[in-house]
Short mmCIF file of C-alpha atoms and ligand atoms in Angstrom, two decimals:
data_model
loop_
_atom_site.label_atom_id
_atom_site.label_comp_id
_atom_site.label_asym_id
_atom_site.label_seq_id
_atom_site.Cartn_x
_atom_site.Cartn_y
_atom_site.Cartn_z
CA UNK A 1 241.38 177.25 191.81
CA UNK A 2 238.33 179.35 192.52
CA UNK A 3 235.25 177.39 193.49
CA UNK A 4 232.24 178.39 191.34
CA UNK A 5 230.29 178.39 194.60
CA UNK A 6 232.02 181.57 195.69
CA UNK A 7 229.23 183.62 194.12
CA UNK A 8 226.78 181.99 196.53
CA UNK A 9 228.63 183.23 199.59
CA UNK A 10 227.66 186.39 201.40
CA UNK A 11 229.45 189.62 200.48
CA UNK A 12 231.20 189.51 203.86
CA UNK A 13 232.47 185.99 203.09
CA UNK A 14 233.57 187.06 199.60
CA UNK A 15 235.42 189.99 201.17
CA UNK A 16 237.10 187.61 203.61
CA UNK A 17 238.21 185.38 200.71
CA UNK A 18 239.75 188.42 199.01
CA UNK A 19 241.45 189.47 202.20
CA UNK A 20 242.87 185.97 202.72
CA UNK A 21 244.20 185.93 199.16
CA UNK A 22 242.00 182.94 198.19
CA UNK A 23 240.79 184.85 195.16
CA UNK A 24 241.24 188.19 193.43
CA UNK A 25 238.64 190.84 192.73
CA UNK A 26 239.19 190.25 189.02
CA UNK A 27 238.37 186.56 189.40
CA UNK A 28 235.38 187.27 191.64
CA UNK A 29 234.04 189.95 189.31
CA UNK A 30 234.53 187.64 186.32
CA UNK A 31 232.60 184.89 188.15
CA UNK A 32 229.62 187.22 188.60
CA UNK A 33 229.81 188.43 184.98
CA UNK A 34 229.76 184.77 183.88
CA UNK A 35 226.71 184.16 186.02
CA UNK A 36 224.99 187.20 184.49
CA UNK A 37 225.82 185.89 181.02
CA UNK A 38 224.37 182.48 181.94
CA UNK A 39 221.08 183.53 183.54
CA UNK A 40 220.17 187.11 182.70
CA UNK A 41 218.67 186.45 179.28
CA UNK A 42 215.92 184.72 181.23
CA UNK A 43 215.74 187.07 184.22
CA UNK A 44 216.28 190.52 182.63
CA UNK A 45 217.55 191.89 185.94
CA UNK A 46 220.16 194.06 184.19
CA UNK A 47 219.49 196.89 181.75
CA UNK A 48 223.19 197.46 181.21
CA UNK A 49 226.24 195.34 182.09
CA UNK A 50 229.50 197.28 182.37
CA UNK A 51 231.89 194.39 181.92
CA UNK A 52 235.07 196.23 180.92
CA UNK A 53 234.63 198.94 183.50
CA UNK A 54 233.97 196.42 186.27
CA UNK A 55 237.05 194.38 185.37
CA UNK A 56 239.23 197.50 185.22
CA UNK A 57 238.01 198.55 188.68
CA UNK A 58 238.65 195.01 189.95
CA UNK A 59 242.22 194.93 188.62
CA UNK A 60 242.84 198.33 190.15
CA UNK A 61 241.73 197.18 193.60
CA UNK A 62 243.81 193.99 193.24
CA UNK A 63 246.85 196.16 192.52
CA UNK A 64 246.15 198.35 195.54
CA UNK A 65 245.82 195.26 197.72
CA UNK A 66 249.06 193.82 196.35
CA UNK A 67 250.77 197.12 197.16
CA UNK A 68 249.72 196.70 200.79
CA UNK A 69 247.25 199.57 200.78
CA UNK A 70 244.69 199.74 203.59
CA UNK A 71 241.35 198.94 201.90
CA UNK A 72 237.67 199.20 202.76
CA UNK A 73 236.14 196.02 204.21
CA UNK A 74 234.11 195.45 201.02
CA UNK A 75 236.89 196.44 198.59
CA UNK A 76 236.88 194.21 195.53
CA UNK A 77 233.36 192.84 196.05
CA UNK A 78 231.22 193.67 193.00
CA UNK A 79 227.88 195.44 193.18
CA UNK A 80 224.86 196.22 190.98
CA UNK A 81 223.16 199.62 191.00
CA UNK A 82 219.48 200.39 190.35
CA UNK A 83 219.10 202.33 187.14
CA UNK A 84 217.53 205.33 188.90
CA UNK A 85 220.95 206.22 190.34
CA UNK A 86 223.21 208.20 187.99
CA UNK A 87 226.54 206.71 187.02
CA UNK A 88 229.13 208.74 185.15
CA UNK A 89 229.81 207.29 181.72
CA UNK A 90 227.25 204.48 182.13
CA UNK A 91 223.75 204.73 180.64
CA UNK A 92 221.02 205.61 183.13
CA UNK A 93 217.39 205.30 182.06
CA UNK A 94 215.30 204.93 185.24
CA UNK A 95 213.48 202.22 183.27
CA UNK A 96 212.05 204.86 180.92
CA UNK A 97 212.19 205.31 177.19
CA UNK A 98 212.42 209.04 177.69
CA UNK A 99 215.99 208.63 179.00
CA UNK A 100 217.08 206.07 176.43
CA UNK A 101 220.63 206.80 175.36
CA UNK A 102 221.36 209.29 178.15
CA UNK A 103 224.83 208.94 179.65
CA UNK A 104 225.17 211.02 182.83
CA UNK A 105 228.20 213.32 183.10
CA UNK A 106 228.49 212.78 186.87
CA UNK A 107 228.17 210.19 189.64
CA UNK A 108 225.63 210.13 192.46
CA UNK A 109 227.32 210.65 195.83
CA UNK A 110 226.66 207.05 196.79
CA UNK A 111 228.26 205.84 193.55
CA UNK A 112 231.32 207.98 194.26
CA UNK A 113 231.55 206.23 197.62
CA UNK A 114 231.28 202.78 196.03
CA UNK A 115 234.01 203.61 193.55
CA UNK A 116 236.29 205.14 196.17
CA UNK A 117 235.91 202.01 198.33
CA UNK A 118 236.88 199.80 195.36
CA UNK A 119 233.58 198.02 194.62
CA UNK A 120 233.45 197.13 190.90
CA UNK A 121 230.08 198.15 189.43
CA UNK A 122 228.67 195.25 187.41
CA UNK A 123 225.91 197.28 185.79
CA UNK A 124 222.52 198.90 186.17
CA UNK A 125 219.44 197.01 187.26
CA UNK A 126 215.93 196.98 185.82
CA UNK A 127 213.08 198.75 187.55
CA UNK A 128 209.56 200.04 187.13
CA UNK A 129 209.59 203.22 185.06
CA UNK A 130 210.77 206.09 187.29
CA UNK A 131 210.29 203.69 190.24
CA UNK A 132 206.51 203.69 189.86
CA UNK A 133 205.22 200.19 190.43
CA UNK A 134 205.43 197.05 192.55
CA UNK A 135 206.31 194.44 189.94
CA UNK A 136 208.98 195.85 187.56
CA UNK A 137 206.40 195.38 184.79
CA UNK A 138 206.17 199.10 184.01
CA UNK A 139 209.81 199.13 182.85
CA UNK A 140 210.06 200.26 179.23
CA UNK A 141 212.62 197.46 178.75
CA UNK A 142 210.50 194.44 179.67
CA UNK A 143 209.83 192.92 183.07
CA UNK A 144 212.36 191.25 185.33
CA UNK A 145 211.45 187.72 186.38
CA UNK A 146 211.55 186.23 189.85
CA UNK A 147 214.44 183.75 190.28
CA UNK A 148 212.13 181.47 192.32
CA UNK A 149 209.67 181.17 189.43
CA UNK A 150 210.13 182.93 186.07
CA UNK A 151 206.36 183.31 185.65
CA UNK A 152 206.23 185.52 188.73
CA UNK A 153 207.14 189.15 189.38
CA UNK A 154 210.25 190.01 191.46
CA UNK A 155 208.49 192.90 193.20
CA UNK A 156 209.07 196.52 192.41
CA UNK A 157 210.10 199.02 191.71
CA UNK A 158 213.54 197.56 192.41
CA UNK A 159 212.84 194.08 191.07
CA UNK A 160 216.09 194.06 189.08
CA UNK A 161 218.30 194.60 192.13
CA UNK A 162 216.43 192.00 194.20
CA UNK A 163 216.45 189.41 191.40
CA UNK A 164 220.17 190.01 190.68
CA UNK A 165 221.07 189.41 194.33
CA UNK A 166 218.66 186.49 194.70
CA UNK A 167 220.00 184.80 191.56
CA UNK A 168 223.69 185.25 192.59
CA UNK A 169 224.38 187.65 189.74
CA UNK A 170 225.58 190.17 192.33
CA UNK A 171 226.32 189.79 196.04
CA UNK A 172 225.26 193.37 196.73
CA UNK A 173 222.95 195.88 195.08
CA UNK A 174 221.67 199.39 195.59
CA UNK A 175 217.93 200.02 195.66
CA UNK A 176 215.69 203.00 196.32
CA UNK A 177 212.54 203.03 198.44
CA UNK A 178 209.85 205.69 198.08
CA UNK A 179 206.95 203.52 199.21
CA UNK A 180 208.50 200.08 199.59
CA UNK A 181 210.66 199.50 196.51
CA UNK A 182 213.57 198.02 198.45
CA UNK A 183 211.58 196.05 201.04
CA UNK A 184 208.76 194.54 198.98
CA UNK A 185 211.08 193.12 196.26
CA UNK A 186 213.21 191.76 199.12
CA UNK A 187 210.20 189.98 200.60
CA UNK A 188 209.09 188.29 197.39
CA UNK A 189 212.57 187.17 196.31
CA UNK A 190 213.84 185.89 199.68
CA UNK A 191 216.48 188.63 199.99
CA UNK A 192 217.23 191.34 202.55
CA UNK A 193 216.53 195.03 201.96
CA UNK A 194 216.84 198.14 204.07
CA UNK A 195 215.29 201.57 203.75
CA UNK A 196 217.51 203.80 205.89
CA UNK A 197 216.27 206.80 207.88
CA UNK A 198 215.31 209.60 205.48
CA UNK A 199 218.35 211.82 205.04
CA UNK A 200 220.94 209.28 206.13
CA UNK A 201 222.02 208.31 202.59
CA UNK A 202 222.55 211.20 200.18
CA UNK A 203 219.92 211.62 197.46
CA UNK A 204 222.35 213.58 195.26
CA UNK A 205 222.34 211.80 191.93
CA UNK A 206 219.11 209.87 192.47
CA UNK A 207 216.59 210.63 189.71
CA UNK A 208 213.91 212.03 191.98
CA UNK A 209 210.45 210.47 192.09
CA UNK A 210 209.05 211.99 195.30
CA UNK A 211 211.83 213.94 196.97
CA UNK A 212 210.34 213.93 200.47
CA UNK A 213 209.97 210.14 200.42
CA UNK A 214 212.88 208.77 198.33
CA UNK A 215 215.74 207.01 200.09
CA UNK A 216 218.48 204.74 198.73
CA UNK A 217 219.58 201.64 200.58
CA UNK A 218 221.14 198.16 200.47
CA UNK A 219 219.79 194.99 198.81
CA UNK A 220 221.69 191.86 199.92
CA UNK A 221 221.40 188.21 200.94
CA UNK A 222 222.27 188.67 204.62
CA UNK A 223 221.52 191.24 207.30
CA UNK A 224 225.23 191.75 207.99
CA UNK A 225 225.87 192.51 204.30
CA UNK A 226 223.15 195.17 204.36
CA UNK A 227 224.76 196.67 207.45
CA UNK A 228 228.20 196.80 205.82
CA UNK A 229 226.83 198.41 202.67
CA UNK A 230 224.69 200.85 204.66
CA UNK A 231 227.77 201.99 206.60
CA UNK A 232 229.56 202.59 203.32
CA UNK A 233 226.87 204.67 201.57
CA UNK A 234 225.56 206.69 204.56
CA UNK A 235 226.87 210.00 205.84
CA UNK A 236 226.37 213.73 205.51
CA UNK A 237 226.50 215.28 202.05
CA UNK A 238 226.45 219.03 201.55
CA UNK A 239 225.03 218.45 198.03
CA UNK A 240 221.74 217.13 199.48
CA UNK A 241 219.89 219.77 201.49
CA UNK A 242 217.95 217.10 203.42
CA UNK A 243 221.09 215.14 204.38
CA UNK A 244 221.41 214.53 208.13
CA UNK A 245 224.57 215.64 209.92
CA UNK A 246 224.68 212.46 212.04
CA UNK A 247 227.73 210.21 212.25
CA UNK A 248 227.22 206.78 210.63
CA UNK A 249 226.04 204.11 213.09
CA UNK A 250 227.76 200.81 213.96
CA UNK A 251 225.33 198.74 211.90
CA UNK A 252 227.52 195.71 211.23
CA UNK A 253 228.33 195.39 214.91
CA UNK A 254 224.58 195.49 215.68
CA UNK A 255 223.91 192.85 213.00
CA UNK A 256 226.39 190.48 214.64
CA UNK A 257 225.15 191.03 218.21
CA UNK A 258 222.56 188.22 218.08
CA UNK A 259 220.91 189.36 221.28
CA UNK A 260 217.30 190.47 221.66
CA UNK A 261 216.87 189.94 225.40
CA UNK A 262 214.50 192.57 226.75
CA UNK A 263 213.92 194.11 223.29
CA UNK A 264 210.30 195.25 223.03
CA UNK A 265 208.74 194.40 219.66
CA UNK A 266 205.34 195.87 218.77
CA UNK A 267 203.06 194.00 216.38
CA UNK A 268 201.09 196.58 214.40
CA UNK A 269 197.46 195.47 214.79
CA UNK A 270 196.35 197.26 211.64
CA UNK A 271 198.92 195.36 209.55
CA UNK A 272 198.44 191.72 210.27
CA UNK A 273 194.77 190.95 209.71
CA UNK A 274 192.77 190.21 206.62
CA UNK A 275 194.38 191.30 203.44
CA UNK A 276 197.49 189.32 204.37
CA UNK A 277 197.73 185.80 202.96
CA UNK A 278 197.32 183.03 205.60
CA UNK A 279 200.78 181.51 205.16
CA UNK A 280 202.45 184.93 205.07
CA UNK A 281 200.80 185.62 208.44
CA UNK A 282 201.79 182.18 209.75
CA UNK A 283 205.48 182.76 208.92
CA UNK A 284 205.24 186.19 210.54
CA UNK A 285 203.82 184.76 213.77
CA UNK A 286 206.39 181.96 213.87
CA UNK A 287 209.19 184.49 213.44
CA UNK A 288 207.89 186.45 216.40
CA UNK A 289 207.66 183.23 218.45
CA UNK A 290 211.34 182.61 217.76
CA UNK A 291 212.23 186.09 218.94
CA UNK A 292 210.09 185.69 222.04
CA UNK A 293 211.84 182.45 222.92
CA UNK A 294 215.14 184.29 222.55
CA UNK A 295 214.04 186.79 225.18
CA UNK A 296 212.24 189.56 223.27
CA UNK A 297 208.98 190.91 224.58
CA UNK A 298 206.15 190.89 222.03
CA UNK A 299 203.31 193.37 222.52
CA UNK A 300 200.48 194.53 220.32
CA UNK A 301 200.24 198.19 219.39
CA UNK A 302 197.70 200.15 217.42
CA UNK A 303 198.56 202.69 214.71
CA UNK A 304 195.03 203.75 213.76
CA UNK A 305 196.03 206.24 211.06
CA UNK A 306 198.05 203.71 209.05
CA UNK A 307 194.75 202.87 207.40
CA UNK A 308 194.89 206.21 205.58
CA UNK A 309 198.59 206.09 204.72
CA UNK A 310 198.16 204.50 201.29
CA UNK A 311 195.60 207.12 200.24
CA UNK A 312 197.82 209.95 201.44
CA UNK A 313 200.85 208.47 199.68
CA UNK A 314 199.00 208.31 196.36
CA UNK A 315 198.40 212.05 196.55
CA UNK A 316 201.78 213.19 197.90
CA UNK A 317 203.90 210.93 195.69
CA UNK A 318 202.19 211.86 192.37
CA UNK A 319 202.19 215.54 193.34
CA UNK A 320 205.95 215.54 193.87
CA UNK A 321 206.52 213.30 190.85
CA UNK A 322 204.50 215.56 188.54
CA UNK A 323 206.86 218.37 189.45
CA UNK A 324 210.06 216.29 189.37
CA UNK A 325 209.28 214.83 185.95
CA UNK A 326 208.62 218.24 184.35
CA UNK A 327 212.32 218.43 183.42
CA UNK A 328 211.99 215.55 180.95
CA UNK A 329 210.93 217.74 178.08
CA UNK A 330 212.95 216.51 175.11
CA UNK A 331 215.27 219.51 175.36
CA UNK A 332 217.83 218.43 177.93
CA UNK A 333 218.07 214.63 178.22
CA UNK A 334 217.59 211.46 176.20
CA UNK A 335 214.71 211.11 173.77
CA UNK A 336 213.60 213.96 171.49
CA UNK A 337 210.64 213.50 169.16
CA UNK A 338 210.27 216.20 166.50
CA UNK A 339 206.84 216.24 164.90
CA UNK A 340 206.79 216.90 161.15
CA UNK A 341 203.98 219.42 161.48
CA UNK A 342 204.76 222.63 163.39
CA UNK A 343 207.89 221.50 165.23
CA UNK A 344 207.67 224.28 167.80
CA UNK A 345 209.31 223.86 171.21
CA UNK A 346 205.93 223.15 172.77
CA UNK A 347 205.06 220.52 170.18
CA UNK A 348 208.45 218.83 170.59
CA UNK A 349 207.80 218.63 174.35
CA UNK A 350 204.33 217.22 173.83
CA UNK A 351 205.45 214.64 171.31
CA UNK A 352 208.48 213.63 173.39
CA UNK A 353 206.51 213.24 176.61
CA UNK A 354 203.70 211.46 174.80
CA UNK A 355 206.07 208.91 173.28
CA UNK A 356 208.61 208.74 176.09
CA UNK A 357 206.46 208.12 179.17
CA UNK A 358 204.51 204.93 179.80
CA UNK A 359 200.92 204.67 181.04
CA UNK A 360 201.65 204.45 184.77
CA UNK A 361 203.91 207.51 184.67
CA UNK A 362 201.29 209.47 182.73
CA UNK A 363 198.61 208.39 185.19
CA UNK A 364 200.63 209.74 188.09
CA UNK A 365 201.56 213.00 186.37
CA UNK A 366 197.85 213.60 185.72
CA UNK A 367 196.91 212.67 189.28
CA UNK A 368 199.61 214.86 190.79
CA UNK A 369 198.88 217.85 188.57
CA UNK A 370 195.20 217.56 189.47
CA UNK A 371 195.88 217.24 193.21
CA UNK A 372 198.05 220.36 193.14
CA UNK A 373 195.75 222.49 191.00
CA UNK A 374 194.10 225.62 192.41
CA UNK A 375 190.78 224.77 194.02
CA UNK A 376 191.78 221.15 194.76
CA UNK A 377 195.06 221.75 196.56
CA UNK A 378 193.58 221.92 200.08
CA UNK A 379 191.17 219.05 199.56
CA UNK A 380 193.77 216.65 198.18
CA UNK A 381 197.40 217.61 198.75
CA UNK A 382 196.61 219.54 201.94
CA UNK A 383 194.57 216.70 203.46
CA UNK A 384 197.23 214.17 202.53
CA UNK A 385 199.86 216.22 204.35
CA UNK A 386 197.65 216.24 207.45
CA UNK A 387 197.35 212.45 207.29
CA UNK A 388 201.13 212.32 206.98
CA UNK A 389 201.41 214.16 210.30
CA UNK A 390 198.93 211.74 211.91
CA UNK A 391 200.98 208.76 210.69
CA UNK A 392 204.09 210.36 212.20
CA UNK A 393 202.23 210.78 215.50
CA UNK A 394 201.17 207.11 215.44
CA UNK A 395 204.82 206.16 215.11
CA UNK A 396 205.84 208.51 217.93
CA UNK A 397 203.18 207.08 220.26
CA UNK A 398 204.09 203.48 219.35
CA UNK A 399 207.80 204.05 219.94
CA UNK A 400 207.04 205.25 223.44
CA UNK A 401 205.90 201.70 224.17
CA UNK A 402 208.28 199.58 222.08
CA UNK A 403 211.79 199.58 220.58
CA UNK A 404 210.80 198.31 217.14
CA UNK A 405 207.58 197.61 215.25
CA UNK A 406 206.89 194.51 213.13
CA UNK A 407 204.56 193.42 210.34
CA UNK A 408 204.67 191.17 207.28
CA UNK A 409 206.48 193.15 204.55
CA UNK A 410 204.03 192.44 201.71
CA UNK A 411 200.51 191.02 201.84
CA UNK A 412 201.24 188.04 199.55
CA UNK A 413 204.03 186.05 197.96
CA UNK A 414 205.10 186.98 194.41
CA UNK A 415 202.11 187.10 192.06
CA UNK A 416 202.13 186.12 188.39
CA UNK A 417 203.29 188.43 185.64
CA UNK A 418 200.29 190.22 184.17
CA UNK A 419 198.06 189.43 187.13
CA UNK A 420 197.75 193.00 188.47
CA UNK A 421 199.15 195.23 185.75
CA UNK A 422 195.71 196.33 184.55
CA UNK A 423 194.41 197.01 188.05
CA UNK A 424 196.34 199.94 189.58
CA UNK A 425 194.53 199.72 192.93
CA UNK A 426 195.41 196.05 193.36
CA UNK A 427 199.02 196.91 192.47
CA UNK A 428 199.12 199.81 194.96
CA UNK A 429 197.89 197.52 197.78
CA UNK A 430 201.25 195.72 197.74
CA UNK A 431 202.75 198.61 199.65
CA UNK A 432 200.14 198.82 202.37
CA UNK A 433 202.67 197.84 205.06
CA UNK A 434 205.74 199.62 203.71
CA UNK A 435 204.39 203.11 202.93
CA UNK A 436 203.92 204.40 206.53
CA UNK A 437 207.71 204.40 207.10
CA UNK A 438 208.26 206.56 204.00
CA UNK A 439 205.63 209.06 205.13
CA UNK A 440 207.33 209.28 208.53
CA UNK A 441 210.95 209.16 207.33
CA UNK A 442 211.64 206.21 209.63
CA UNK A 443 213.87 203.25 208.71
CA UNK A 444 212.76 199.70 207.88
CA UNK A 445 214.27 196.32 207.07
CA UNK A 446 212.74 193.31 205.32
CA UNK A 447 214.18 189.81 205.65
CA UNK A 448 212.91 186.34 204.76
CA UNK A 449 210.45 184.79 207.23
CA UNK A 450 210.08 181.46 205.42
CA UNK A 451 208.24 179.80 202.56
CA UNK A 452 204.55 180.57 202.22
CA UNK A 453 201.88 180.04 199.55
CA UNK A 454 203.09 177.94 196.57
CA UNK A 455 206.45 177.36 198.27
CA UNK A 456 207.49 180.98 197.64
CA UNK A 457 209.31 183.29 200.08
CA UNK A 458 207.59 185.70 202.44
CA UNK A 459 209.16 188.61 204.30
CA UNK A 460 208.97 190.14 207.75
CA UNK A 461 209.50 193.86 208.24
CA UNK A 462 210.87 195.70 211.27
CA UNK A 463 210.56 199.46 211.69
CA UNK A 464 212.52 201.67 214.07
CA UNK A 465 212.43 205.34 215.08
CA UNK A 466 214.28 207.78 212.83
CA UNK A 467 218.05 207.62 213.44
CA UNK A 468 217.74 204.27 215.29
CA UNK A 469 218.64 202.11 212.27
CA UNK A 470 220.95 200.03 214.49
CA UNK A 471 217.91 198.42 216.08
CA UNK A 472 216.85 197.02 212.70
CA UNK A 473 220.20 195.31 212.32
CA UNK A 474 220.13 194.01 215.88
CA UNK A 475 216.69 192.39 215.57
CA UNK A 476 217.19 191.40 211.93
CA UNK A 477 220.56 189.76 212.55
CA UNK A 478 219.20 187.86 215.54
CA UNK A 479 216.09 186.61 213.72
CA UNK A 480 218.06 185.60 210.63
CA UNK A 481 220.37 183.44 212.79
CA UNK A 482 217.43 181.81 214.59
CA UNK A 483 215.55 181.05 211.38
CA UNK A 484 218.61 179.77 209.52
CA UNK A 485 219.26 177.39 212.41
CA UNK A 486 215.72 176.08 212.01
CA UNK A 487 216.00 175.84 208.20
CA UNK A 488 219.48 174.37 208.21
CA UNK A 489 220.84 177.25 206.09
CA UNK A 490 219.72 180.29 204.14
CA UNK A 491 216.22 180.31 202.65
CA UNK A 492 217.64 181.09 199.20
CA UNK A 493 219.35 177.69 199.20
CA UNK A 494 215.85 176.23 198.77
CA UNK A 495 215.23 178.12 195.50
CA UNK A 496 215.14 175.94 192.37
CA UNK A 497 218.27 176.15 190.18
CA UNK A 498 217.83 178.46 187.18
CA UNK A 499 217.91 176.85 183.76
CA UNK A 500 220.94 178.82 182.52
CA UNK A 501 222.66 178.49 185.88
CA UNK A 502 222.68 174.71 185.80
CA UNK A 503 224.85 174.79 182.69
CA UNK A 504 227.69 176.54 184.50
N1 LIG B 601 205.17 200.68 194.64
C1 LIG B 601 205.18 202.04 195.11
C2 LIG B 601 204.82 202.97 193.99
O1 LIG B 601 204.52 202.49 192.96
C3 LIG B 601 206.52 202.37 195.69
C4 LIG B 601 207.54 202.67 194.68
C5 LIG B 601 208.89 203.00 195.25
O2 LIG B 601 209.15 202.79 196.44
N2 LIG B 601 209.72 203.55 194.42
O3 LIG B 601 204.81 204.15 194.13
#
């Protein structure tokens, strides 16, 4: 008899249970679908649940296992996918009304990999519209709620993936991170998230927001699970011109190493001062103390240009987005609004874009179009690109002194729904610590550092040089083990039980 607690185990432990024949993928997938049915009316982490498809995939992998086939380590473990990633035959909206009803005719490369490895796809997760936001409140389909407190935001833009994993609706999820959308939701929900090196996971089939910044990555409850999923989705793809040719690293092995002796960790001076909540800083410092006691060397480093990173991001990202979103014109995908008066092609486009895009998306299209316009291009877009180079140089100089960099992931714990939605600048400040890595293309991980203000989770972020993602798993895996020893188990075990969940 399957214990209902199986959904609370890590993905690696669920995979081990499948391997040992303690359960089947069908049973495991059903257990997660039941959990979704019990709690997701309250959380709204899923925009679409693909029950039949997930169960069919699960039965197929069970049959392959029974036939003695050699299977992927995560075969049979279900997963949720952020709705910005296209899935053949399953609706994909990117959280926007303009794509309502669109069913993609193809799979993203990473989805192909998930299917080939036998991971049943539970459904598509909620997100800020076109991944623009830090709270999942700009979704056209209503906000997702934080499993720790339903009055709070789950972070964004990938709040649906983080909430689904944090609430045991899925053991694994896919996120995307353009300025922090995997790491910041991880921090405020007590989960783990990784933004891989730019180019290491194929972007083919991601609905592009800012192509030079976007990167897909894992959202999980443990560092090892992120490593396993990262290994599965990474690798060269000829269909993405920015895909790296590198072989995939031994991330899971690094996550299990539990050794930081002699590792040099640089605390970024510009990212730990005012602007970060006192208890978030306290948990950050305590985490570093733990690592120091385990033999790491903690030094302070300065990255003076990080101060300008947010400003540069909010020119580069809208510029690229204004171009990427031009294709949503009412002709090719999803929504089409035909005005009664003069339904010319141009008027259909205007009406469709007017009705289909939300305020934040329109704000960024305007900003980006302005920044790219003749006469302003050098002053805005051009200057932002120069700052981007300076941020890259800060990273290069810092990584001459240290192996990894560290900072709190987000400045505060989860804020209340509605608190920042009318103040774009306050919303943008959430990504102050995460954006530099996107500008530089370098990888980052966020994992729980403990409970901070109001008893809510805070996150610590580690950053590594491009193509050195292993280091994130090494330091993350080691810190997670140290902290869980101190807490007597995972931080998520301290989250209050969800109303619907208790009825299980
Ligand atoms: N919150 C940031 C933004 O709104 C980052 C979003 C993301 O990483 N997709 O642009």
